[in-house]
Coordinates of C-alpha atoms and ligand atoms in Angstrom, one line a residue:
X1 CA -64.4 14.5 -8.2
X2 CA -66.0 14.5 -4.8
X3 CA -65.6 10.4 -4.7
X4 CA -62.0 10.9 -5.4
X5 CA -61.2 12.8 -2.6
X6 CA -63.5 11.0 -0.3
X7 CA -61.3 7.9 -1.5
X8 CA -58.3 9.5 -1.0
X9 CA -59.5 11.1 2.1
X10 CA -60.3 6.8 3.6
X11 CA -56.7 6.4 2.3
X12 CA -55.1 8.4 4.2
X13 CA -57.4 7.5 7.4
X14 CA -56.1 4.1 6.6
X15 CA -52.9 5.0 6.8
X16 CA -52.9 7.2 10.0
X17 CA -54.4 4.0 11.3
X18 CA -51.0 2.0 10.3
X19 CA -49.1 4.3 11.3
X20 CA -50.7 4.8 15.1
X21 CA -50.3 1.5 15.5
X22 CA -48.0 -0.4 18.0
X23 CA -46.2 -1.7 15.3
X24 CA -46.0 1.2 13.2
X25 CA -42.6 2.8 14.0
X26 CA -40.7 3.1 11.2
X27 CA -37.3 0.8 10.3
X28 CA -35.1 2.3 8.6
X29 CA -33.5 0.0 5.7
X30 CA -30.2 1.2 3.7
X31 CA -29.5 -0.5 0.5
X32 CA -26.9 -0.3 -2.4
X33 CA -28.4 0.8 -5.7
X34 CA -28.1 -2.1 -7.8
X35 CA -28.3 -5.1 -5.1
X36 CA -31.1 -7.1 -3.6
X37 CA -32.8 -5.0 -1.1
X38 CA -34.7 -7.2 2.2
X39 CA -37.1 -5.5 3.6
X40 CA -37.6 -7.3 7.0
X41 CA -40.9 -8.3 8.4
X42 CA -40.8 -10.6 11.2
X43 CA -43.0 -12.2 13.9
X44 CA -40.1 -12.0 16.4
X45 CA -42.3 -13.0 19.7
X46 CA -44.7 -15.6 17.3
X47 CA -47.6 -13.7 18.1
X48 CA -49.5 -15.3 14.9
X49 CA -50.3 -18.3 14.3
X50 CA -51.2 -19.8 10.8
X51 CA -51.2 -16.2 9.0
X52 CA -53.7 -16.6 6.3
X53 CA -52.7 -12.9 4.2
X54 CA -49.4 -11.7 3.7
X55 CA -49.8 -7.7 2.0
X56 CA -46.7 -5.9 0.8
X57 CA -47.6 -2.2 -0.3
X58 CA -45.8 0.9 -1.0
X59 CA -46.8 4.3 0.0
X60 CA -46.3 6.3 -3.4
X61 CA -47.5 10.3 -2.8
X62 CA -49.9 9.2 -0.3
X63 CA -51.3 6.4 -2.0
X64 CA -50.6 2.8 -0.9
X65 CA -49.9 0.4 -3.8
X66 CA -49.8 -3.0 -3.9
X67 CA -45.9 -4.3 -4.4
X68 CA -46.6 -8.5 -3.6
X69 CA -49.6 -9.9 -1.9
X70 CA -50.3 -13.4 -1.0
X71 CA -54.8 -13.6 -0.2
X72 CA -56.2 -15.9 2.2
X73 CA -57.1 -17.9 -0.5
X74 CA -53.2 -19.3 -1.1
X75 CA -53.4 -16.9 -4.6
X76 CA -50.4 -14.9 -5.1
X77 CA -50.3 -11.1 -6.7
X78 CA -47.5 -9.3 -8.0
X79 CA -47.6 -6.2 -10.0
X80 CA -47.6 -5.9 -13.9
X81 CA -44.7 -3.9 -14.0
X82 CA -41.4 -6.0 -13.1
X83 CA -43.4 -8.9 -12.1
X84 CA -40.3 -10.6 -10.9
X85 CA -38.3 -8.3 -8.9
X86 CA -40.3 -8.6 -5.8
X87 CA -41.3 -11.7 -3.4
X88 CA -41.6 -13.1 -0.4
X89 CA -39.7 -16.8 0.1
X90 CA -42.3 -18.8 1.1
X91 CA -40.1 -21.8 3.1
X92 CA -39.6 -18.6 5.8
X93 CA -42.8 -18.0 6.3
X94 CA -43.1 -21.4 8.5
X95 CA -40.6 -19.4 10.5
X96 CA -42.3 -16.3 10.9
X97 CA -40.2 -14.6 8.4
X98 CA -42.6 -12.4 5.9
X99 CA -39.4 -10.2 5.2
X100 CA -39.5 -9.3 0.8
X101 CA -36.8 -9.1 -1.5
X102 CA -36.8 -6.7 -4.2
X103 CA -34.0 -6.9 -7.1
X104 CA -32.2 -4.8 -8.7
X105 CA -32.2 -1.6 -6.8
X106 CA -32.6 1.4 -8.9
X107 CA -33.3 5.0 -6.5
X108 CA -37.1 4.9 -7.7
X109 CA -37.6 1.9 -5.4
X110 CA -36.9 3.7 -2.4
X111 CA -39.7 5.1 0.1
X112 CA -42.2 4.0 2.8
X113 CA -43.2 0.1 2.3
X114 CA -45.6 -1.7 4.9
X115 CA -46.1 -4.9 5.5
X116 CA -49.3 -6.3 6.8
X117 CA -49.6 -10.0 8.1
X118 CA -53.1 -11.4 8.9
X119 CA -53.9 -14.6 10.6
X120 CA -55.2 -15.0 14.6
X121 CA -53.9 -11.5 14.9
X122 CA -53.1 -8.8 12.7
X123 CA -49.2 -7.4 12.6
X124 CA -48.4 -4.5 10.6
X125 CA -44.6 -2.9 10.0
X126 CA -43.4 0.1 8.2
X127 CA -40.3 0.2 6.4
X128 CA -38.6 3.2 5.0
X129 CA -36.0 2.0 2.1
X130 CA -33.3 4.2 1.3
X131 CA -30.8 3.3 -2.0
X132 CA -27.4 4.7 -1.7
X133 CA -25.6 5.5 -4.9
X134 CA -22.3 6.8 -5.9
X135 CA -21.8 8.3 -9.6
X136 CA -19.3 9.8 -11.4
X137 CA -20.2 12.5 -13.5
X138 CA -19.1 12.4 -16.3
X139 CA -19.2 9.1 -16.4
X140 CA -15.9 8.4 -18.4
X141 CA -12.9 9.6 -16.5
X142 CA -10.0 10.3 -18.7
X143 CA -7.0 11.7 -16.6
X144 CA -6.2 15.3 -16.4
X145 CA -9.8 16.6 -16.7
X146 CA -12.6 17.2 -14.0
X147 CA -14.5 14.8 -12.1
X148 CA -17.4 14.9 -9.4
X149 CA -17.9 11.9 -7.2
X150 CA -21.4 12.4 -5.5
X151 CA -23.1 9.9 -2.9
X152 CA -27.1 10.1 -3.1
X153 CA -29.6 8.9 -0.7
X154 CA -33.1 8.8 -2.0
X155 CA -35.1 9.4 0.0
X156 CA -32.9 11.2 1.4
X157 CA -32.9 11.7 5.6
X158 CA -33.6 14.4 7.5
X159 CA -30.6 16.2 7.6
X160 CA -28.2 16.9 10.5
X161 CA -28.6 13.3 12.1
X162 CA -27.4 11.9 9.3
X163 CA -23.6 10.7 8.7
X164 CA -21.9 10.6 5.0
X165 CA -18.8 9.3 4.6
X166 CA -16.4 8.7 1.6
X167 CA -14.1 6.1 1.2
X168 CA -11.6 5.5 -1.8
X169 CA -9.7 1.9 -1.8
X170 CA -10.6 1.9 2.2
X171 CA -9.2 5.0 2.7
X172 CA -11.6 8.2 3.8
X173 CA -11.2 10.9 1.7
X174 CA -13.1 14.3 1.3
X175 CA -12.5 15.3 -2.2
X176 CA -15.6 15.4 -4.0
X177 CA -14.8 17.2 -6.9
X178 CA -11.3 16.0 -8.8
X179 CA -9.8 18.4 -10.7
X180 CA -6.9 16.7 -12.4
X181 CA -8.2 13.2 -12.4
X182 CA -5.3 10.5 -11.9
X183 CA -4.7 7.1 -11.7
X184 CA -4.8 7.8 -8.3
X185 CA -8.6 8.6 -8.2
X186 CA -9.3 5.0 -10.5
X187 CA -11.0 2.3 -8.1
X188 CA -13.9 1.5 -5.5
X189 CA -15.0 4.7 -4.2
X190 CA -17.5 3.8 -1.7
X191 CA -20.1 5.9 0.4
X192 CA -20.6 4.8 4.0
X193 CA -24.2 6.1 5.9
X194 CA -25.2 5.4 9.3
X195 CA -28.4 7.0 10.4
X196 CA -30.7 6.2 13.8
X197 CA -28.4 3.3 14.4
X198 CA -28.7 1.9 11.1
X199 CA -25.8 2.1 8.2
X200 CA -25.1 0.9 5.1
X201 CA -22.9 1.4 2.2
X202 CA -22.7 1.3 -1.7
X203 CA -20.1 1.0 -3.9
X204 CA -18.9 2.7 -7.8
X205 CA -16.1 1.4 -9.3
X206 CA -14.3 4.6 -11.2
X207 CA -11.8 3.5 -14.2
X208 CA -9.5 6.7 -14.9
X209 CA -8.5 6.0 -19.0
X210 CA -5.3 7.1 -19.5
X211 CA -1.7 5.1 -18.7
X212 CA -2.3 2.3 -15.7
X213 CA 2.0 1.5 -16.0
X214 CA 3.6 3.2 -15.3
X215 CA 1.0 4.7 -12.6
X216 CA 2.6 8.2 -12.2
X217 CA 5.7 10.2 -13.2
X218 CA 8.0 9.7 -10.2
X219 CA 8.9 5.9 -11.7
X220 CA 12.5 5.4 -12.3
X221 CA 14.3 2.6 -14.8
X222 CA 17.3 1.2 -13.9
X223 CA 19.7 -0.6 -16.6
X224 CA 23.2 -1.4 -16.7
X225 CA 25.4 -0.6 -19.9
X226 CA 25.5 -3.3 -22.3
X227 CA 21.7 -4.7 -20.7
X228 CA 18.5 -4.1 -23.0
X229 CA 15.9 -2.2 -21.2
X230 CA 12.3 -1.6 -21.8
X231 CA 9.7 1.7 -20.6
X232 CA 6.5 0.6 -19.7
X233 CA 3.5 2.5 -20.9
X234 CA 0.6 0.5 -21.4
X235 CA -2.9 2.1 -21.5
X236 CA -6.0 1.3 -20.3
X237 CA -8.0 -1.0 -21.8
X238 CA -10.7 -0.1 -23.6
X239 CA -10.4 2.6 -26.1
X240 CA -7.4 2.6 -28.2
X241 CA -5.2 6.1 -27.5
X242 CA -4.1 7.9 -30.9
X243 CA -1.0 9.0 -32.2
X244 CA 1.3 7.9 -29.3
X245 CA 5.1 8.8 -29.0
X246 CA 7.8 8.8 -27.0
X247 CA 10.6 11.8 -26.3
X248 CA 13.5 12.5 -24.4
X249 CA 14.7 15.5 -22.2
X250 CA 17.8 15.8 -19.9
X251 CA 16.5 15.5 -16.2
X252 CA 18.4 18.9 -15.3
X253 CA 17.4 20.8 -18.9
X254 CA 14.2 21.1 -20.4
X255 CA 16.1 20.6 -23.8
X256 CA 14.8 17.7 -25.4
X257 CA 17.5 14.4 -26.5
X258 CA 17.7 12.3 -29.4
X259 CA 16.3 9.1 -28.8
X260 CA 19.3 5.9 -28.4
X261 CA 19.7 4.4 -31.6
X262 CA 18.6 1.1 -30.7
X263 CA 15.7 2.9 -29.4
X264 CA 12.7 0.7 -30.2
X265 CA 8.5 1.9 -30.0
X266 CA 5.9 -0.8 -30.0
X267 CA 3.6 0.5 -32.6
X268 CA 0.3 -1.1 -31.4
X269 CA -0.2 -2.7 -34.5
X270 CA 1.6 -5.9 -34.0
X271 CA -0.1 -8.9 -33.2
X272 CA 1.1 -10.2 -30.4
X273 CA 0.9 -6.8 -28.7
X274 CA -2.7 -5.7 -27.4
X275 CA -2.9 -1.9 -29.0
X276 CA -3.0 -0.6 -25.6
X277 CA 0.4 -2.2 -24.3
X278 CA 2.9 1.1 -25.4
X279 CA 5.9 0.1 -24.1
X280 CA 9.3 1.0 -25.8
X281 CA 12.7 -0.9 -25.3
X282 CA 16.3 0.3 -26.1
X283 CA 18.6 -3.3 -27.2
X284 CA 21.6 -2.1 -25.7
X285 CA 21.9 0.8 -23.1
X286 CA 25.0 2.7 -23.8
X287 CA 26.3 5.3 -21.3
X288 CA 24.2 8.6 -22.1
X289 CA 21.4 7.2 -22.7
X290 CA 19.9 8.4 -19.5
X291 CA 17.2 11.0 -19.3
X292 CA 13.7 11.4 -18.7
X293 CA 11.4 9.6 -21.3
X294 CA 7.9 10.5 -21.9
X295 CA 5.1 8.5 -23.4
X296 CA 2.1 10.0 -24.8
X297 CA -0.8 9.9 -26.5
X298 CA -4.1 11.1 -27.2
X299 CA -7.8 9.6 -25.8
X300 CA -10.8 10.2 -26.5
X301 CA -12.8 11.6 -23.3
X302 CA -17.2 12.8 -23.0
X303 CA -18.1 14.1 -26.5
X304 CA -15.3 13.0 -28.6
X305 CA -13.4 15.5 -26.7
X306 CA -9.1 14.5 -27.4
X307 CA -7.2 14.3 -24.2
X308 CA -3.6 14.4 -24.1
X309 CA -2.6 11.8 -21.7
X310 CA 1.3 11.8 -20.8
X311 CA 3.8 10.0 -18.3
X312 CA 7.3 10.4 -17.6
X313 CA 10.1 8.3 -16.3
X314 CA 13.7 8.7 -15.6
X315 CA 16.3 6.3 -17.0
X316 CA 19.5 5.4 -15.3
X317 CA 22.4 3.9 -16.6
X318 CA 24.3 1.7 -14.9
X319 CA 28.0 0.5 -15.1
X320 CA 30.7 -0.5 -12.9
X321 CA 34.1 1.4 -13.5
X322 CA 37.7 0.1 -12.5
X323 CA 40.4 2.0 -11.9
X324 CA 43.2 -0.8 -12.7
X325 CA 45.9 0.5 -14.6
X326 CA 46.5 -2.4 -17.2
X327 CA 50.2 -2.7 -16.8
X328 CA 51.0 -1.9 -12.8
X329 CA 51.2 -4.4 -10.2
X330 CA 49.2 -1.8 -8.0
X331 CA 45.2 -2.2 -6.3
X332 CA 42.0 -2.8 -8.3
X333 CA 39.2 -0.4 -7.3
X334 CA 35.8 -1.0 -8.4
X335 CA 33.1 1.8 -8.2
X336 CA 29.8 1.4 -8.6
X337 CA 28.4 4.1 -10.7
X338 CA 24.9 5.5 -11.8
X339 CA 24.1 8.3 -13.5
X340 CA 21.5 9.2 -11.1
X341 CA 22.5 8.5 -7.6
X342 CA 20.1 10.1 -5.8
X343 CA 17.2 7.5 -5.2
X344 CA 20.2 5.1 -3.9
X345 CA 21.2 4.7 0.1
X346 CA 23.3 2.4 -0.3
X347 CA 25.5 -0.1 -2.3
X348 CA 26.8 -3.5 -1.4
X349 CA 29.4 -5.9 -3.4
X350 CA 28.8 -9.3 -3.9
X351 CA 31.2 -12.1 -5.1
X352 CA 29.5 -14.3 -7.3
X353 CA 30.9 -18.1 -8.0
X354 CA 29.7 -21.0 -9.8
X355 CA 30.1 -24.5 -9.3
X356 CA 29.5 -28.0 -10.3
X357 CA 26.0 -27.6 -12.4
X358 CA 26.5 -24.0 -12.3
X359 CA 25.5 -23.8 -9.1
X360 CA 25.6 -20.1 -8.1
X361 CA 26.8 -18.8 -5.0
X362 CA 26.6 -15.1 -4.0
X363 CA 28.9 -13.9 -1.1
X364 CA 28.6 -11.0 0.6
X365 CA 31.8 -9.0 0.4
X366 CA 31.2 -5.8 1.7
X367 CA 28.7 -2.6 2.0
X368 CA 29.8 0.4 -0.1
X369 CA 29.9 2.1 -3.1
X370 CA 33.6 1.4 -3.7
X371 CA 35.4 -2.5 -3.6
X372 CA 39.2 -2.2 -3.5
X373 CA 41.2 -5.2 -4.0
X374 CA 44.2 -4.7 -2.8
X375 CA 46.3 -7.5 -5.2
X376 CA 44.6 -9.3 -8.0
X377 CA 45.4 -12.6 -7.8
X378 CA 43.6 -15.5 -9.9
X379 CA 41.2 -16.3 -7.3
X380 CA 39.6 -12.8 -8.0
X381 CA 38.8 -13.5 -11.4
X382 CA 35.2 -13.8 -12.5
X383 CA 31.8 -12.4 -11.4
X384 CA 31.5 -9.2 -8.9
X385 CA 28.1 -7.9 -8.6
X386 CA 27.1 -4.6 -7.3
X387 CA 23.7 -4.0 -5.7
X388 CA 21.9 -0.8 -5.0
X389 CA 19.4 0.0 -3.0
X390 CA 16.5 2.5 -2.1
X391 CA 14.0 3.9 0.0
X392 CA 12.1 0.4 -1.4
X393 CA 14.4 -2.3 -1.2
X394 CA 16.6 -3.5 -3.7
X395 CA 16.4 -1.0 -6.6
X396 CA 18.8 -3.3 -9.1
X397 CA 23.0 -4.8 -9.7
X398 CA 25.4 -4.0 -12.2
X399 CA 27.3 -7.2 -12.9
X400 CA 31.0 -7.0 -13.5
X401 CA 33.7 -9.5 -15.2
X402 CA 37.0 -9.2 -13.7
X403 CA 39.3 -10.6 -16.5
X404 CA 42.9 -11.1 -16.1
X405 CA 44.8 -7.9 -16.1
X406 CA 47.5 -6.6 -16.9
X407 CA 49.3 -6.6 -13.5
X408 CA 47.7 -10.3 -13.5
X409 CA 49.3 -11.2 -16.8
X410 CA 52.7 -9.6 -16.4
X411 CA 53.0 -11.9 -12.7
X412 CA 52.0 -14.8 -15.4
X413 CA 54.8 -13.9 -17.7
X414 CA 57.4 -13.7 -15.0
X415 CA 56.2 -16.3 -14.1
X416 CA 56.8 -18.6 -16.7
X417 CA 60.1 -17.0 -17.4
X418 CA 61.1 -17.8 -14.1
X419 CA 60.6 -21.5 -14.8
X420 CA 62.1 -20.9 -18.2
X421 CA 65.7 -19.9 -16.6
X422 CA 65.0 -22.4 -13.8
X423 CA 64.7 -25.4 -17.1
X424 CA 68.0 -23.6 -18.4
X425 CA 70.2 -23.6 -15.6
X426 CA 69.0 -27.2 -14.7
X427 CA 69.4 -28.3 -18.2
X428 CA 73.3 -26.6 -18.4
X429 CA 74.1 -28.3 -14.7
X430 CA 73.4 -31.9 -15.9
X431 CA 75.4 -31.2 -19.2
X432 CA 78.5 -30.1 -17.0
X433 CA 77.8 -33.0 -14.7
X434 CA 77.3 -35.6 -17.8
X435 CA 80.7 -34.0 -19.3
X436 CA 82.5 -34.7 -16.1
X437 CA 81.3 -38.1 -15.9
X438 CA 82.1 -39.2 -19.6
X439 CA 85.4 -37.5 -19.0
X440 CA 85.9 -39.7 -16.0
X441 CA 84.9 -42.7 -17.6
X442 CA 87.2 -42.2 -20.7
X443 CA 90.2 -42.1 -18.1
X444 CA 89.0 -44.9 -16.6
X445 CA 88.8 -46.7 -20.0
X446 CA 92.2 -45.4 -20.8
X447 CA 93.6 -46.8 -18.0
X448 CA 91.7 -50.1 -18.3
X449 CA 93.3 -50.5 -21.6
X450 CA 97.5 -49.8 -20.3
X451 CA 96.6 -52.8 -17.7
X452 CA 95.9 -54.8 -20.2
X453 CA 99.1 -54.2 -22.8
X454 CA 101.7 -53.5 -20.4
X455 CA 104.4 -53.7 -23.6
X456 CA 102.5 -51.3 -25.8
X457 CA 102.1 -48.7 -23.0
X458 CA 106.6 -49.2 -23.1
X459 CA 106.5 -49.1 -26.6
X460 CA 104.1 -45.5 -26.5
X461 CA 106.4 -44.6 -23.6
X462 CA 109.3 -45.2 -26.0
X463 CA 108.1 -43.5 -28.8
X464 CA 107.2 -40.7 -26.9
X465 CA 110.1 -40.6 -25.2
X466 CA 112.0 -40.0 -28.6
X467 CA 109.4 -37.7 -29.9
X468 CA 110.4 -35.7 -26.5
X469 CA 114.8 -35.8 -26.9
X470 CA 114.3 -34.6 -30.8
X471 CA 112.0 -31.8 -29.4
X472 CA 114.9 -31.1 -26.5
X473 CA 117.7 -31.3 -29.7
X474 CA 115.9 -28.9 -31.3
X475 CA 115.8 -26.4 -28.7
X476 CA 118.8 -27.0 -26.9
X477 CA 121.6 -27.9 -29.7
X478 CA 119.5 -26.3 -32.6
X479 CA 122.6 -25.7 -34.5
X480 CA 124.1 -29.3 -35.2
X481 CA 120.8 -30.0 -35.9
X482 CA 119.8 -27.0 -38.2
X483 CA 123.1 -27.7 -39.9
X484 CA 122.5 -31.3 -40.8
X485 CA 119.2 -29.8 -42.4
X486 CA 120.4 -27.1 -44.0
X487 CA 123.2 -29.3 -45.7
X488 CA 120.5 -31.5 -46.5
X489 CA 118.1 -28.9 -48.1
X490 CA 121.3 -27.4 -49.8
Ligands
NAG501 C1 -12.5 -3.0 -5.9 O1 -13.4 -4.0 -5.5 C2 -13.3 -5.2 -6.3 C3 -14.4 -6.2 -5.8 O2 -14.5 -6.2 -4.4 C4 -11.9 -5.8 -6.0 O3 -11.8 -7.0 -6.8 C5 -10.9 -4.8 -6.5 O4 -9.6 -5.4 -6.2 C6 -11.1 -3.5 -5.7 N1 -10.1 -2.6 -6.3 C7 -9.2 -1.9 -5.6 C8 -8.4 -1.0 -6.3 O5 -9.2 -2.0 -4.4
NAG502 C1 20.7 -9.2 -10.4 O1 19.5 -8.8 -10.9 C2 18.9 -9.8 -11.7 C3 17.7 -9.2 -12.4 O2 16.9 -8.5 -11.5 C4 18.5 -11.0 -10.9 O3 18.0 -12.0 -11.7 C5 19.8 -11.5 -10.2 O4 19.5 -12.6 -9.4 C6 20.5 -10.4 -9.5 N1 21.8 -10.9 -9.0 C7 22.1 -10.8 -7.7 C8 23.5 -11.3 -7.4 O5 21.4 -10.2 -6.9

């Protein structure tokens, strides 16, 4: 009893002794728990020459204990306990460098460590390793329940000179204590110390299970009638969320909707789908089918404890309306229209063309929610698109088809019929003028044909000069005629 205290007693003589010393102020040295700690021992002006000892200890309740020591006799010592965590590279000792390296930080290994180096002259220097952790407790995060993100410093400094700070993704933050854990809170939370001069930092990755896409409930879905459209929820990897669903509520009413009928759920069960990846899909948006979805499902948080994990999204449907009367000659007005407008500020029309190879070419047209065309003609046919935009950028486009109307088809018909009358009235011109000429040519043939028999043309004169005096007898002296024939009928 009395020799253990007189041992203990030298012990801490001895130490009192390192610690007057010149070289006995202590250097602070922060460290991430987890990472390879250096604890710096160096012969800065070369006072030694060919050191001979090298001693690493650690003061433990008073008591110094060996932690790696190299004798004068070349042999090395480590400890029994993690014989490999701790050691001194020996290519830096040629350059004064005694520092040691310790693996695998855990907050037992931090304390008061001194290093002693022996050759010509003796140089001794205390080192006081601190390990910085951050931990989550509990440690599995599942969103909607409470969190505390602590920072600890073992040893930990005297308070008051000592500066804590708390950074999340790079950004400072004060929370400590979550109490509705999100997505938000998911990522490298890391503590930041500075103390006498000295700082250093560790870092805690925090995973939040629950839905990583979409990452909160202000997401909205875009999709034009006609388009298929799918709702992202996929969960965190890891463990597999029970009994998820999906429902529908108007954005304005609490009411809840049918789902669309070519609503489709990913089951998790498929194959190619990993049974986190939740996501549902309608085939073909028709207009009503906007709303606010919701995706949940259940997960399994400390203790087997079931979490209801839930995220919503809106829906908006899409469509581009025309105003064009099918049968009127009058304007076309397109109108871009969503059944949400109020993420949008603004729209612009685009005229969309395709060439040789199917080249595209988009044209700006015009910036507004409305594109009037004043006269359709055929050069308007084809693709309009209309884009809409938000506080983000380019929120989506509604494409539109602009087919022939009716006003288009009608100016077709008359058209045609126009060139139908014009064929007519051609066609009836070169028959009069064809009957004109063969009329003309039949005189001239006629005539052709007296020149050449100059006595028949006496003898038709003849005979129709007698055909003409009976006709005159009959008129004029009709009754010596009629006589002669009514005798001769008598
Ligand atoms: C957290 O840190 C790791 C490693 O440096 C990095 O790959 C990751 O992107 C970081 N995460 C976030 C959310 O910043
Ligand atoms: C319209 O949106 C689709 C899908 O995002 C995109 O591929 C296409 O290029 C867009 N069209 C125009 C004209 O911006």
């Amino acid at each position: 009893m009395y020799l253990e205290r007189k041992a203990q007693l030298l012990v801490v003589l001895g130490l009192a002794l390192v610690f007057e010393g010149g070289e006995s102020r202590n250097h602070e040295v922060f460290v991430a728990y987890g990472s390879v700690a250096v604890l710096p021992c160096v012969d800065e002006p070369s006072v030694l020459s060919r050191p001979t000892a090298v001693y690493w200890s650690r003061i433990v309740d008073n008591v110094r204990k060996s932690v790696w020591r190299r004798e004068k006799s070349g042999l090395e010592f480590r400890p029994v306990t993690d014989p490999s965590r701790a050691y001194c590279p020996y290519p830096n000792f040629g350059k004064g460098d005694y520092s040691l390296h310790i693996t695998g930080m855990t907050d037992k290994d931090g304390g008061k460590y001194v290093c002693e180096v022996e050759g010509n002259t003796r140089m001794v220097k205390n080192i006081m390793l601190r390990v910085i952790k951050v931990s989550f407790s509990p440690a599995i995060a599942v969103e909607g329940s409470v969190m505390e993100v602590t920072c600890r410093i073992s040893p930990e400094p005297e308070l008051g000179r000592q500066q804590v700070r708390m950074n999340l993704n790079g950004k400072s933050t004060s929370k400590k204590i979550l109490y509705n854990v999100s997505q938000r809170d998911a990522g490298n939370w890391t503590c930041q110390v500075s103390y006498k001069g000295v700082s250093g930092e560790a870092t805690a990755s925090l995973q939040v299970n629950g839905i990583i896409t979409p990452q909160n409930d202000s997401s909205v879905v875009y999709a034009a009638v006609g388009t298929s459209v799918s709702l992202p929820c996929v969960f965190t990897e890891g463990p597999i969320p029970n009994s998820v669903t999906w429902a529908r509520t108007s954005k304005t009413k609490p009411s809840s909707l049918l789902l669309p009928s070519s609503f489709n759920q990913s089951l998790g069960s498929s194959v190619s789908l990993p049974s986190w990846e939740r996501s549902s899909w309608i085939k073909s948006v028709e207009y009503g089918d906007e709303g606010i979805y919701t995706c949940s499902g259940m997960m399994e948080g400390l203790n087997g404890v079931r979490i209801k994990v839930q995220r919503r999204m809106q829906l908006v449907v899409t469509q581009v309306q025309s105003s064009s009367a099918s049968s009127s000659y009058g304007p076309v007005t397109l109108t871009c229209h969503l059944s949400d407008s109020s993420g949008i500020t603004y729209y612009e029309w685009l005229r969309v063309t395709y060439g040789v190879n199917n080249t595209q070419t988009v044209t700006f047209v015009k910036k507004s929610k409305d594109l009037r065309i004043q006269k359709v003609t055929e050069k308007d046919i084809g693709e309009w698109v209309c884009r809409y935009y938000g506080m983000q950028g380019v929120l989506g486009n509604i494409t539109y088809q602009l087919h022939m109307t009716g006003a288009l088809m009608g100016e077709r018909e008359s058209m045609s019929g126009k060139n139908v009358a014009m064929v007519m009235g051609l066609g009836f011109l070169f028959l009069v003028i064809f009957l004109i000429l063969l009329q003309m040519y039949r005189n001239y043939r006629r005539k052709k044909m007296i020149l050449l028999y100059p006595a028949m043309e006496t003898i038709v004169h003849q005979a129709a000069t007698e055909q003409e005096r009976r006709e005159k007898c009959k008129a004029k002296i009709n009754e010596a005629c009629g006589g002669e024939t009514k005798s001769e009928s008598v």
